[in-house]
Short mmCIF file of C-alpha atoms and ligand atoms in Angstrom, two decimals:
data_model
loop_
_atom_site.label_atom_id
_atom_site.label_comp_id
_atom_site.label_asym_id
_atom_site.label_seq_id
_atom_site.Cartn_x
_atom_site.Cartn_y
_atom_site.Cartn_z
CA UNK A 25 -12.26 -31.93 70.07
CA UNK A 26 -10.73 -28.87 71.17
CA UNK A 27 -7.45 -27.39 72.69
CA UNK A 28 -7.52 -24.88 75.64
CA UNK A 29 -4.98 -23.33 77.19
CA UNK A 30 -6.57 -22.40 80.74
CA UNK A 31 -6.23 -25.97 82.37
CA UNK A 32 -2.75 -25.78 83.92
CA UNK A 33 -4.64 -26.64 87.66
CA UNK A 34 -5.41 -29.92 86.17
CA UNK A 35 -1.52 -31.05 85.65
CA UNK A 36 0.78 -31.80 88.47
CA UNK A 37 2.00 -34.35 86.96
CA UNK A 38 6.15 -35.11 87.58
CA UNK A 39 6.90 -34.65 83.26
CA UNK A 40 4.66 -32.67 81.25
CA UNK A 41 3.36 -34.69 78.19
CA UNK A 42 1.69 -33.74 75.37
CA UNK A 43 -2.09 -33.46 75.40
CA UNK A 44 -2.78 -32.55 78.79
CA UNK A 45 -4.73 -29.72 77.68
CA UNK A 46 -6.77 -31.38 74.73
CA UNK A 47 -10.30 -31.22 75.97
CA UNK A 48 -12.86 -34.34 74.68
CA UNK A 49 -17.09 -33.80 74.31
CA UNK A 50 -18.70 -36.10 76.81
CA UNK A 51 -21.72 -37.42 75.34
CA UNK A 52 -23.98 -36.04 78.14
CA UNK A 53 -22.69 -32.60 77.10
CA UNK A 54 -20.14 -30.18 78.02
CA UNK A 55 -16.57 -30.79 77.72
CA UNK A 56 -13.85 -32.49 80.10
CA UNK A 57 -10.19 -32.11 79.79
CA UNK A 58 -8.90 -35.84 78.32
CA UNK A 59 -7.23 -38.33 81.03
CA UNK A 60 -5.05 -40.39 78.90
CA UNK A 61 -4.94 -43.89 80.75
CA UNK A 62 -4.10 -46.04 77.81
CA UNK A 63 -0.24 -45.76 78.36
CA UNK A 64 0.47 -49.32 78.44
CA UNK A 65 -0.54 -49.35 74.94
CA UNK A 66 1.06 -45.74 73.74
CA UNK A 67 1.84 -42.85 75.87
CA UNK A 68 1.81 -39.44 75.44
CA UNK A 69 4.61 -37.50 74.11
CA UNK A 70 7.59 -36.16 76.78
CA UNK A 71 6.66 -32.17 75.85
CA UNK A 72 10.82 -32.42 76.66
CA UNK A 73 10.98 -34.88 73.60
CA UNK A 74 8.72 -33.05 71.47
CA UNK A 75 10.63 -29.92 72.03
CA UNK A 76 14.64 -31.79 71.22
CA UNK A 77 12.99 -32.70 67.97
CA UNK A 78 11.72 -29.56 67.37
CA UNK A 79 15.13 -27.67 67.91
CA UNK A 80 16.74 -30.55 66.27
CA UNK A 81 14.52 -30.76 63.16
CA UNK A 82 15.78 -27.90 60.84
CA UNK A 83 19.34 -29.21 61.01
CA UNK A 84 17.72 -32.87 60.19
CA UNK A 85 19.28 -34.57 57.52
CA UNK A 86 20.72 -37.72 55.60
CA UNK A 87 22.73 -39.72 57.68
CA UNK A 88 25.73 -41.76 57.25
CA UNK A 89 27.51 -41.14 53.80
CA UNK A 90 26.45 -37.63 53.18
CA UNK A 91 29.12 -35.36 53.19
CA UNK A 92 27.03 -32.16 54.04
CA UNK A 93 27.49 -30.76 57.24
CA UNK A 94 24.01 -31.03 58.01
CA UNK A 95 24.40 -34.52 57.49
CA UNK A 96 27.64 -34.98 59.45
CA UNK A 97 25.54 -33.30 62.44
CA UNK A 98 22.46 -35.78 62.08
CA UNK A 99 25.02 -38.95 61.81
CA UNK A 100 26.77 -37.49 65.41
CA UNK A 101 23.26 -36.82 67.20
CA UNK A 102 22.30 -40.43 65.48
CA UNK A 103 25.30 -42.39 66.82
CA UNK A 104 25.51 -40.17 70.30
CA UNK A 105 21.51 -41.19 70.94
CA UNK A 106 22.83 -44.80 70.27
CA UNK A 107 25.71 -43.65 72.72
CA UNK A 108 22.56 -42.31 75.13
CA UNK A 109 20.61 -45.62 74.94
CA UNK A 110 23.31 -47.88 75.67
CA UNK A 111 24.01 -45.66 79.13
CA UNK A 112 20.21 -45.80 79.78
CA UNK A 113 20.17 -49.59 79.98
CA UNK A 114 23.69 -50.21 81.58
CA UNK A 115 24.80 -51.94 78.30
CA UNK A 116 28.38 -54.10 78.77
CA UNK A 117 31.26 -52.83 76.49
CA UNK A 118 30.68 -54.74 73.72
CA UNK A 119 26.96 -54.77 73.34
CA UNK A 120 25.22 -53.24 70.80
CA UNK A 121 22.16 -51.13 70.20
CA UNK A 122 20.12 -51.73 67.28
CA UNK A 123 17.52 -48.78 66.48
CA UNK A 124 14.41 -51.00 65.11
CA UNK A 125 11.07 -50.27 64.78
CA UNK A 126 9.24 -51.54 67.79
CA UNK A 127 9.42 -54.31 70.41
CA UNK A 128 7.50 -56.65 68.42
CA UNK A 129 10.37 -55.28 65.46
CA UNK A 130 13.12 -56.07 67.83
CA UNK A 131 12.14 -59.11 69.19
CA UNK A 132 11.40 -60.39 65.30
CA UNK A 133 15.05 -59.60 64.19
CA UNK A 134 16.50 -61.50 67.65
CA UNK A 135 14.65 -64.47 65.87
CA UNK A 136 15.56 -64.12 62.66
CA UNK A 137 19.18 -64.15 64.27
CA UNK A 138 19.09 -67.03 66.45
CA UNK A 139 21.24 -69.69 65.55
CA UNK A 140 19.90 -72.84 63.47
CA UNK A 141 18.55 -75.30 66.21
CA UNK A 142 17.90 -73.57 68.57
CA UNK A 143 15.25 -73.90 71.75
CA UNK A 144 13.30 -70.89 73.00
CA UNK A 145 11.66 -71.04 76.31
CA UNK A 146 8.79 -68.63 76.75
CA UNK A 147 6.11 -68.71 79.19
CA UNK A 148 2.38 -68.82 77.58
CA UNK A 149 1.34 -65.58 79.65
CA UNK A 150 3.81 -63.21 77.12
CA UNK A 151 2.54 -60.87 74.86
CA UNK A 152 2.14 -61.80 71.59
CA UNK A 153 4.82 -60.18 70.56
CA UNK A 154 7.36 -62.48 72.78
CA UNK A 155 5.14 -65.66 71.94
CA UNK A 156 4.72 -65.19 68.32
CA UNK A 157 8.42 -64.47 66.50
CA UNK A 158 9.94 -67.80 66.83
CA UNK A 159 9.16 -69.67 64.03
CA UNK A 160 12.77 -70.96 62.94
CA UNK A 161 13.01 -72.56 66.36
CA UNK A 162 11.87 -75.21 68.70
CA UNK A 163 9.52 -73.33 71.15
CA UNK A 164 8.62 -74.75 74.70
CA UNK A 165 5.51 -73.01 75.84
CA UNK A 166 5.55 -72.84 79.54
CA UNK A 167 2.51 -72.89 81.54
CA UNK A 168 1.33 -69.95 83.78
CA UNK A 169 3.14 -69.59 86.69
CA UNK A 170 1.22 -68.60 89.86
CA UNK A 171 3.87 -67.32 91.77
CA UNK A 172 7.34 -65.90 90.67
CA UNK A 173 9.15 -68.78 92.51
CA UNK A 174 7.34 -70.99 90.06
CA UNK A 175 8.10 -69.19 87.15
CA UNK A 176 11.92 -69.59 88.50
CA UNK A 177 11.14 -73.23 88.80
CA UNK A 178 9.25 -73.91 85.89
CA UNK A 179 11.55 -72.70 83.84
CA UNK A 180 14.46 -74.40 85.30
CA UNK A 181 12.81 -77.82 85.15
CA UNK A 182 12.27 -76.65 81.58
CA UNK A 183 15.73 -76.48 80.84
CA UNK A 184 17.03 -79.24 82.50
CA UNK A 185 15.10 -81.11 80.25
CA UNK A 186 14.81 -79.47 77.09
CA UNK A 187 18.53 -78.15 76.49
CA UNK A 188 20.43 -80.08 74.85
CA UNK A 189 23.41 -79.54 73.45
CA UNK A 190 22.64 -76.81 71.03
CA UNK A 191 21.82 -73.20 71.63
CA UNK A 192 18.80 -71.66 73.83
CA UNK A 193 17.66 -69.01 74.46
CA UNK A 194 14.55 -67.84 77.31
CA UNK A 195 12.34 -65.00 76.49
CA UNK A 196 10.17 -62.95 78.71
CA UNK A 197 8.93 -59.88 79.50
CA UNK A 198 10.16 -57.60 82.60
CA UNK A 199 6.16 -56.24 83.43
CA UNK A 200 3.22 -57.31 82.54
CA UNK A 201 0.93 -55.79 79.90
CA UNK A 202 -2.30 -57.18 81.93
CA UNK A 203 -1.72 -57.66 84.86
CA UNK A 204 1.23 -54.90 85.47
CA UNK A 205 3.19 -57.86 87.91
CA UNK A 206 7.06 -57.46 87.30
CA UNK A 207 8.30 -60.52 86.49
CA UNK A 208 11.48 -62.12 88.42
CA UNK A 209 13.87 -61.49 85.55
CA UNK A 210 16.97 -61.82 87.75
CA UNK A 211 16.24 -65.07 89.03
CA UNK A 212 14.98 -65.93 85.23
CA UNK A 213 18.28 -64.44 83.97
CA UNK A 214 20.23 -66.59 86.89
CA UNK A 215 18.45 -69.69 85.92
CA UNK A 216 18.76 -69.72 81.85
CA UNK A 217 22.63 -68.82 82.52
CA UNK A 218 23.43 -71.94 84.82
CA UNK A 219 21.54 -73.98 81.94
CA UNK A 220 24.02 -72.42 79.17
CA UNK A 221 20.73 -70.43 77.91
CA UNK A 222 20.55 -66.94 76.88
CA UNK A 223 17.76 -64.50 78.28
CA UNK A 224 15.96 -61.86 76.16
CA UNK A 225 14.06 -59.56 78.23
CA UNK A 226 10.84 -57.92 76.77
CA UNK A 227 11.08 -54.49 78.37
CA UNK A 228 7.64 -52.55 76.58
CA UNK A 229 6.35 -51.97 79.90
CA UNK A 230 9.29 -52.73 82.49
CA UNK A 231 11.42 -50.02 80.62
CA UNK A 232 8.87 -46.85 80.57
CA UNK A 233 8.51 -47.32 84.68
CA UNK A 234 11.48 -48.81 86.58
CA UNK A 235 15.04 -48.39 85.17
CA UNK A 236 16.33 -51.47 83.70
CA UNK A 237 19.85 -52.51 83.85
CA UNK A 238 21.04 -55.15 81.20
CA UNK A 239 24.23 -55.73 83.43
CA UNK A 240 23.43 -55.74 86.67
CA UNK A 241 20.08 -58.16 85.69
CA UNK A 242 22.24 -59.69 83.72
CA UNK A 243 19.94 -60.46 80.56
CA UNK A 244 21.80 -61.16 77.02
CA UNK A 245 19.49 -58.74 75.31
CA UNK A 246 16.82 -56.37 76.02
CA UNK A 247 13.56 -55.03 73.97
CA UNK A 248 11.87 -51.71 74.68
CA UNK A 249 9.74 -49.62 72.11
CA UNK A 250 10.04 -45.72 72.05
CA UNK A 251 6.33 -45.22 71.92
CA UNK A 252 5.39 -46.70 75.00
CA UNK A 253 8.67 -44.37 77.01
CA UNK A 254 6.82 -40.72 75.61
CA UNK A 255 8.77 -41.00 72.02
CA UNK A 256 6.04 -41.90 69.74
CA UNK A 257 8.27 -41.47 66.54
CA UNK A 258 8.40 -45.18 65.18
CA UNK A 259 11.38 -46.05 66.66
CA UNK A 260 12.48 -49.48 69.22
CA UNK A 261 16.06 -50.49 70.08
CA UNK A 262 17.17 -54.36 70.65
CA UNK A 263 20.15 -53.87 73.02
CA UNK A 264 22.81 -56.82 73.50
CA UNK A 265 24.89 -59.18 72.91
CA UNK A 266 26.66 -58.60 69.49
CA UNK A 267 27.41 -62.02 68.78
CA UNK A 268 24.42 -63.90 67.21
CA UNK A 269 23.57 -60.73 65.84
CA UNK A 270 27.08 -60.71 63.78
CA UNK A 271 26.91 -63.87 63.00
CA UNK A 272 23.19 -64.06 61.24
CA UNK A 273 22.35 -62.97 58.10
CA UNK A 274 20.85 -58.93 58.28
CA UNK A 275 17.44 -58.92 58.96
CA UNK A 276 17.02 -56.69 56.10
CA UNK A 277 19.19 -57.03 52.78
CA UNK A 278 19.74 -53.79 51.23
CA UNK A 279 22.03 -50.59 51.64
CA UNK A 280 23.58 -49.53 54.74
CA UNK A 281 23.97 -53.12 56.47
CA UNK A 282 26.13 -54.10 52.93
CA UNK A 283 30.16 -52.78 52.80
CA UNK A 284 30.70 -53.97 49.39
CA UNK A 285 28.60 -55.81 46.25
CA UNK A 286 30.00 -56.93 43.07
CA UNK A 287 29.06 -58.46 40.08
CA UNK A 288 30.65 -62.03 39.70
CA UNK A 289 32.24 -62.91 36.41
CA UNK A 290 29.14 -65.88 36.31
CA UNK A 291 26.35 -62.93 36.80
CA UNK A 292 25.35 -63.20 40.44
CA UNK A 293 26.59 -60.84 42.99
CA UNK A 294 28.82 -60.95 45.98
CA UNK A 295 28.09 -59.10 48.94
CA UNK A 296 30.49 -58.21 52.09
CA UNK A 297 28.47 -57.73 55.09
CA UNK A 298 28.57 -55.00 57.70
CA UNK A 299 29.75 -57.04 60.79
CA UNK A 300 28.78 -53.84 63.13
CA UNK A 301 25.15 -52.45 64.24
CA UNK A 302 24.74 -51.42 60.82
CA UNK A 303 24.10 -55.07 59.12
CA UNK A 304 20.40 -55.27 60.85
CA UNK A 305 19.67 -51.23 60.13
CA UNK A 306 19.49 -51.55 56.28
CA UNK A 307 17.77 -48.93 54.62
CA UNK A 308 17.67 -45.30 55.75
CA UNK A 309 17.53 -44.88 59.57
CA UNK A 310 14.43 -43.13 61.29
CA UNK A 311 17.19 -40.64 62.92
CA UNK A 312 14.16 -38.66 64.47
CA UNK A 313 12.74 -41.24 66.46
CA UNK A 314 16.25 -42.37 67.50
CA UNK A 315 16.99 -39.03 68.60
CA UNK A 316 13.16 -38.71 69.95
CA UNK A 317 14.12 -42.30 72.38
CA UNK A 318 17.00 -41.00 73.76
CA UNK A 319 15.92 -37.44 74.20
CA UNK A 320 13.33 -39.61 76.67
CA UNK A 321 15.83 -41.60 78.44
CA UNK A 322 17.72 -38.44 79.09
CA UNK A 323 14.49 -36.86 80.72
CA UNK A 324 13.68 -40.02 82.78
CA UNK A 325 17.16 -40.07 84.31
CA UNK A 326 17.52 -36.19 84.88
CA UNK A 327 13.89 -36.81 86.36
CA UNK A 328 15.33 -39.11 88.45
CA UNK A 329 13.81 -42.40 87.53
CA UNK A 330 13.36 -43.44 91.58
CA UNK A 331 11.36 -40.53 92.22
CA UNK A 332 8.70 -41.22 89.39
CA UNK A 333 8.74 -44.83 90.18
CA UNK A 334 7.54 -43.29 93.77
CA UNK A 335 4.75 -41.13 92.71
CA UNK A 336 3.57 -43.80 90.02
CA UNK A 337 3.27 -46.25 92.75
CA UNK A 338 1.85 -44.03 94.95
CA UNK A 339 -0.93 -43.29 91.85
CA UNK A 340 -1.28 -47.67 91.56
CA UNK A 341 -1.75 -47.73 95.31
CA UNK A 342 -5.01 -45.48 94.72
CA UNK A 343 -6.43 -47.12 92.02
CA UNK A 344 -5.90 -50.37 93.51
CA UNK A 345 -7.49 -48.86 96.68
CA UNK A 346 -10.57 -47.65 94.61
CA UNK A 347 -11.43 -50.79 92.87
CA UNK A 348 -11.10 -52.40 95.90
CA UNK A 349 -13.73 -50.64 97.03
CA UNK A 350 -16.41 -51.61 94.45
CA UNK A 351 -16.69 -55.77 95.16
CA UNK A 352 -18.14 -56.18 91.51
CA UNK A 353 -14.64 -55.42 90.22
CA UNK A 354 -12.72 -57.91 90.10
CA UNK A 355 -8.78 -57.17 89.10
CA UNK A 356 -6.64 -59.61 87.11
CA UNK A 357 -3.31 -60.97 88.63
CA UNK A 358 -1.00 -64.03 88.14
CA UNK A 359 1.07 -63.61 90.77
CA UNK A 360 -1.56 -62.44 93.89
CA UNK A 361 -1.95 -59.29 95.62
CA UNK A 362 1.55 -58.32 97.38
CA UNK A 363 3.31 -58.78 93.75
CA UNK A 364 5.38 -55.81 92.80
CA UNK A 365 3.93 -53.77 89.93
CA UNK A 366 3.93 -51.09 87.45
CA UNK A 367 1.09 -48.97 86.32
CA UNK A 368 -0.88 -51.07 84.28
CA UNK A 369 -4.25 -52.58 86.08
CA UNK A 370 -6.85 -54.76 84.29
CA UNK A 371 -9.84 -55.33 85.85
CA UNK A 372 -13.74 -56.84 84.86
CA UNK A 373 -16.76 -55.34 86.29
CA UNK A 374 -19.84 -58.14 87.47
CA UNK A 375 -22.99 -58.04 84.82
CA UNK A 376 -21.10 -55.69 82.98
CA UNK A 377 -19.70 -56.39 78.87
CA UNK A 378 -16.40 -54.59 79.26
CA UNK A 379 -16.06 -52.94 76.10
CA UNK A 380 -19.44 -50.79 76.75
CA UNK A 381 -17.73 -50.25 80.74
CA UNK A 382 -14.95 -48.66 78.87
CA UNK A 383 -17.21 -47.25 76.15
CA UNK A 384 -19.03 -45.14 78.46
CA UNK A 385 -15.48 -44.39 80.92
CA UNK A 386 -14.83 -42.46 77.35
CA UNK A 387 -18.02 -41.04 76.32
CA UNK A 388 -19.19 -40.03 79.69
CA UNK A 389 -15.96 -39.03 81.45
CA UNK A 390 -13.55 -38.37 79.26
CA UNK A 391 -11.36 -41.11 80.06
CA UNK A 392 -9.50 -43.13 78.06
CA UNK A 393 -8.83 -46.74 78.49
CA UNK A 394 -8.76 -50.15 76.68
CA UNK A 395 -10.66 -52.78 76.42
CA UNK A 396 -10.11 -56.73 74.94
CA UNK A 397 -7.65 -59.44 75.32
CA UNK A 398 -4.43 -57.11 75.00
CA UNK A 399 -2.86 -59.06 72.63
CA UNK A 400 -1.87 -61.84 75.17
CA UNK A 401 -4.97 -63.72 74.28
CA UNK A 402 -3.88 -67.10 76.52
CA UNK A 403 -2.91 -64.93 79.71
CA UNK A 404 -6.00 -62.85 79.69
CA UNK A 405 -8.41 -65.57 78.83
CA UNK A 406 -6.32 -68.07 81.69
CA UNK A 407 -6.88 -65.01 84.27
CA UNK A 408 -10.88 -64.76 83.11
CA UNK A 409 -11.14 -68.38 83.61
CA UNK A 410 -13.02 -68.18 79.94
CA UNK A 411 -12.75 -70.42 76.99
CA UNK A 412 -12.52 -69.17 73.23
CA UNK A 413 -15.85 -67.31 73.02
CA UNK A 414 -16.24 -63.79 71.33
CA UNK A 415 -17.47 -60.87 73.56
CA UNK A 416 -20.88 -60.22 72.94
CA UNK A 417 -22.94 -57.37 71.49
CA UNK A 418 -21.92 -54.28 73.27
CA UNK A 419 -25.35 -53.21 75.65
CA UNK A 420 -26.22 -56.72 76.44
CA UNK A 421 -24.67 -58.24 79.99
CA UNK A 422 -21.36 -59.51 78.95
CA UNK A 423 -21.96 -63.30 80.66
CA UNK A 424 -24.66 -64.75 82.60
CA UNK A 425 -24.09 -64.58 85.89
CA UNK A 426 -21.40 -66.94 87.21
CA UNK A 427 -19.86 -67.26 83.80
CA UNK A 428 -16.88 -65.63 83.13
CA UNK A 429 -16.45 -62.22 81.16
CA UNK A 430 -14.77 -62.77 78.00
CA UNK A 431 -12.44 -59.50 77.63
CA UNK A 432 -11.29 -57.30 80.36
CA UNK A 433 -10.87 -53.42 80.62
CA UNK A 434 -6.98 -51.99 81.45
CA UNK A 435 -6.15 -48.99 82.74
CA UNK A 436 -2.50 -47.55 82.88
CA UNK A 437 -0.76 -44.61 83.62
CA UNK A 438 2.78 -43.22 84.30
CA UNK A 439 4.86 -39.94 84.47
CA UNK A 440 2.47 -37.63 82.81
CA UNK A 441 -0.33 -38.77 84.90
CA UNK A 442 -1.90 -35.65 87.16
CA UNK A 443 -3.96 -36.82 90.13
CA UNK A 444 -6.61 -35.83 88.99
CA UNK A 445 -6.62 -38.51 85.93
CA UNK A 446 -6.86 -41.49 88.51
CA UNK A 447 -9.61 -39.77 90.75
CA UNK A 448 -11.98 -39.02 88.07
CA UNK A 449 -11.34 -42.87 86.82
CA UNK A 450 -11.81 -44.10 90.26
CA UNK A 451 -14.73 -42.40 90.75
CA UNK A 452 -16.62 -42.91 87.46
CA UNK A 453 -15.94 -46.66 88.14
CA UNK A 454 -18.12 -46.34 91.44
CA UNK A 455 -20.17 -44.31 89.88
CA UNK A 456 -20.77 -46.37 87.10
CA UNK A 457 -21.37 -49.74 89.14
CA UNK A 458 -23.83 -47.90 91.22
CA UNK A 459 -26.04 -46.26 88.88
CA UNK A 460 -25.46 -47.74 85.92
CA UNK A 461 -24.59 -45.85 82.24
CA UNK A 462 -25.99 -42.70 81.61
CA UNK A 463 -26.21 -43.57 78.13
CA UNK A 464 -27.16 -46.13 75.39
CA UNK A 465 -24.74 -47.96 73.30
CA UNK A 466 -24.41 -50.02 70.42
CA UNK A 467 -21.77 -52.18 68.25
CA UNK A 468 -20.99 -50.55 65.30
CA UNK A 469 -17.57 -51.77 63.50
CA UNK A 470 -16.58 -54.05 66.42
CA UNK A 471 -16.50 -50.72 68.38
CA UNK A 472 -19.04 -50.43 71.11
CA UNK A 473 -20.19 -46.46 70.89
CA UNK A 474 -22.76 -44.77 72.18
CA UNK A 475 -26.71 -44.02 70.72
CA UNK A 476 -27.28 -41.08 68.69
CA UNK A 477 -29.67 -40.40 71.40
CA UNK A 478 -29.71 -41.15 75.12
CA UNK A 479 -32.65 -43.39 74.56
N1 LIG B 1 5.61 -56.62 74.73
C1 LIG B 1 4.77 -56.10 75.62
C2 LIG B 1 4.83 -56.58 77.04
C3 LIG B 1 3.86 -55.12 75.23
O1 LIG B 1 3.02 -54.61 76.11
C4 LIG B 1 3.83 -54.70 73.88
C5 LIG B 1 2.85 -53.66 73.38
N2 LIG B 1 1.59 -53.73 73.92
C6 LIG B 1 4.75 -55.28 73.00
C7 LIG B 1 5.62 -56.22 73.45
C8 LIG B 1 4.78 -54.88 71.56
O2 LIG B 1 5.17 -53.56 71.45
P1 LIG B 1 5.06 -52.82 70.04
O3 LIG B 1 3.61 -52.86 69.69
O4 LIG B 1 5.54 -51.44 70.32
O5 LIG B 1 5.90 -53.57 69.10
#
């Protein structure tokens, strides 16, 4: 791998990211400049974030209680990119923003905070990381909807029967990570809130392409992770509602979320509680990827967020065109073609094993996408119309014919996405369904990579 500087004709993309100039060896020889279309699962680096942290990282330092100046400054920038992301996501007076790790870190904590008894609705189409966290509570899995009217209605049947009188709370995700479909959250948000439920919204992949207002949707909290919106520094932020979060024991016990410990005269210890943001962020803060998030909501809005939800659509509208061209692709969707929808497009190719179809997009044309189940095993495996099998060897035909593949390839893009990115993909996928790999591969480590030789 290799970096050049002589490839600026290859970006036109709205934002410059980071790694638009790495070039990648293509197995057949030669080397191609690297289309990144993996960014549903991380994308590149805003060269605008990289740069804040730059200028920002010689005056890093401790923040909160150190009295060094240097310290003062990284507590201000700290709290202001707090200040930034509440703006960014229309947060109520009142709300708060909690710097975690991740979605999947965010989404954990609102679980650990929920209060005892209480009923989470989620549909079984989420990602894992909105399925999985709820393990103090009674879950409802709902089935998938086929339409977003039937979400709407499935959920409010849902709730007419299963609230009670005690707390709930409805979780679900504002774009798909499959499928790409943007999910009704209004209506979702409309429905829970007539029902006396509370609404999280799992923004991973609604927040890095459509602005998301927490208000004017009117969800109680929202979930986003800085990696997937160009800030790949560790950092997510659980927006919302402060008061479950007050009232639940920090999601981490240590310093920084505690105001005072003592010793008791029988030997235990008493500990006062933060009742601010500061009881779930025990432990010392990752102020750089804080900084790094809102350093990328500033760029999105300054972009003006309406103009790159514009060109990205105009970029899905391609791809969807290609693949539509090829009949032995066949792309996933819940909620049918006219659904609206970010960048993210999964799709299985006829007689092909997907994770060799994406083995050779990499190895023969530089282009990098995923391939499996996407960590929303039941949604992927409901929209392959397959059972529980395990993909098979990489080089053999995924399924006999008629039977249905068993993983899917996904191919997503956004703001640092030149043209040129989706016509190379588009083509190679032609390409590839007409004539077939160029190369050989194998499974080696669950990976499916190609022959030493061409064979
Ligand atoms: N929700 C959705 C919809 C996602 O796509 C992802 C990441 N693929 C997550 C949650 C989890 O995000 P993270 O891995 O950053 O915690």
């Amino acid at each position: 791998m290799s970096l050049s500087a002589a490839l600026p004709s290859s970006v036109h993309a709205p934002l410059p990211v980071l790694g638009r100039e790495v070039l990648v060896p293509l197995v057949t020889g030669g080397e191609v400049p690297y289309a990144a279309l993996d960014y549903a699962a991380s994308a590149p680096a805003l060269q605008r974030v990289w740069d804040d942290v730059a200028a920002y990282a010689p005056y890093y330092g401790s923040v909160h209680r150190g009295a060094g100046h240097l310290s003062q400054l990284s507590t201000d920038l700290f709290e202001q990119s707090r200040a930034t992301v509440a703006e960014f996501l229309g947060c109520r007076p009142g709300d708060q923003v909690v710097f975690t790790r991740s979605t999947t870190d965010s989404l954990n904590l609102l679980a650990a905070a929920v209060p005892a008894g209480t009923n989470v609705f989620v549909f079984e189409t989420e990602h894992h990381a909105s399925l999985l966290p709820w393990r103090n509570a009674e879950v409802t899995y709902l089935g998938a909807p086929r339409t977003p009217g039937e979400a709407v209605a499935t959920l409010r049947r849902a709730l007419a029967a299963g609230v009670a009188d005690g707390p709930a709370l409805v979780c679900v995700t504002g774009a798909s990570n499959v499928t790409g479909e943007i999910w009704p959250v209004r209506e979702l948000a409309a429905a829970a809130h007539a029902h006396g439920a509370r609404i999280v919204l799992d923004a991973a992949q609604l927040a890095p392409h459509h602005p998301v207002d927490i208000a004017d949707l009117d969800v109680d909290w929202v979930a986003f992770s800085g990696h997937k919106l160009y800030a790949p520094f560790g950092s997510g932020v659980l927006a919302g509602r402060a008061d479950w979060l007050t009232e639940a024991e920090p999601y981490l016990a240590g310093g920084g979320a505690s105001r005072r410990v003592a010793r008791r005269t029988d030997g235990g210890v008493d500990v006062d509680w933060h009742t601010t943001v500061a009881r779930h962020e025990a432990g010392s803060p990752n102020v750089i990827g804080a900084y790094a998030i809102a350093s990328a909501c500033r760029a999105l809005t300054e972009a003006g967020f309406d103009r790159l939800v514009e060109r990205e659509q105009a970029l899905l509208a391609r791809v969807r065109a290609g693949l539509a061209q090829v009949p032995e692709v066949k792309v996933l969707s819940l909620f049918g073609d006219d659904a609206p929808r970010v960048g993210v497009v999964s799709f299985v190719v006829e007689g092909w094993n997907s994770s060799n179809f994406a083995a050779a997009l990499s190895a023969e044309y530089g282009i990098g996408v995923r391939d499996g189940l996407f960590c929303a095993h039941p949604l992927v495996r409901t929209l392959l119309g397959a059972g529980g099998g395990e993909p098979g060897e990489c080089g053999a035909p995924e399924a006999a014919p008629g039977d249905p593949a068993l993983n899917a390839i996904r191919v997503s893009f956004g703001v640092g996405t030149p043209d040129e990115h989706v016509e190379r993909f588009v083509d190679a996928v032609r390409e590839l369904v007409a004539e077939g790999a160029k190369w050989r591969y194998r499974t080696e480590g669950g990976r499916c990579v190609p022959e030493r030789d061409r064979g």
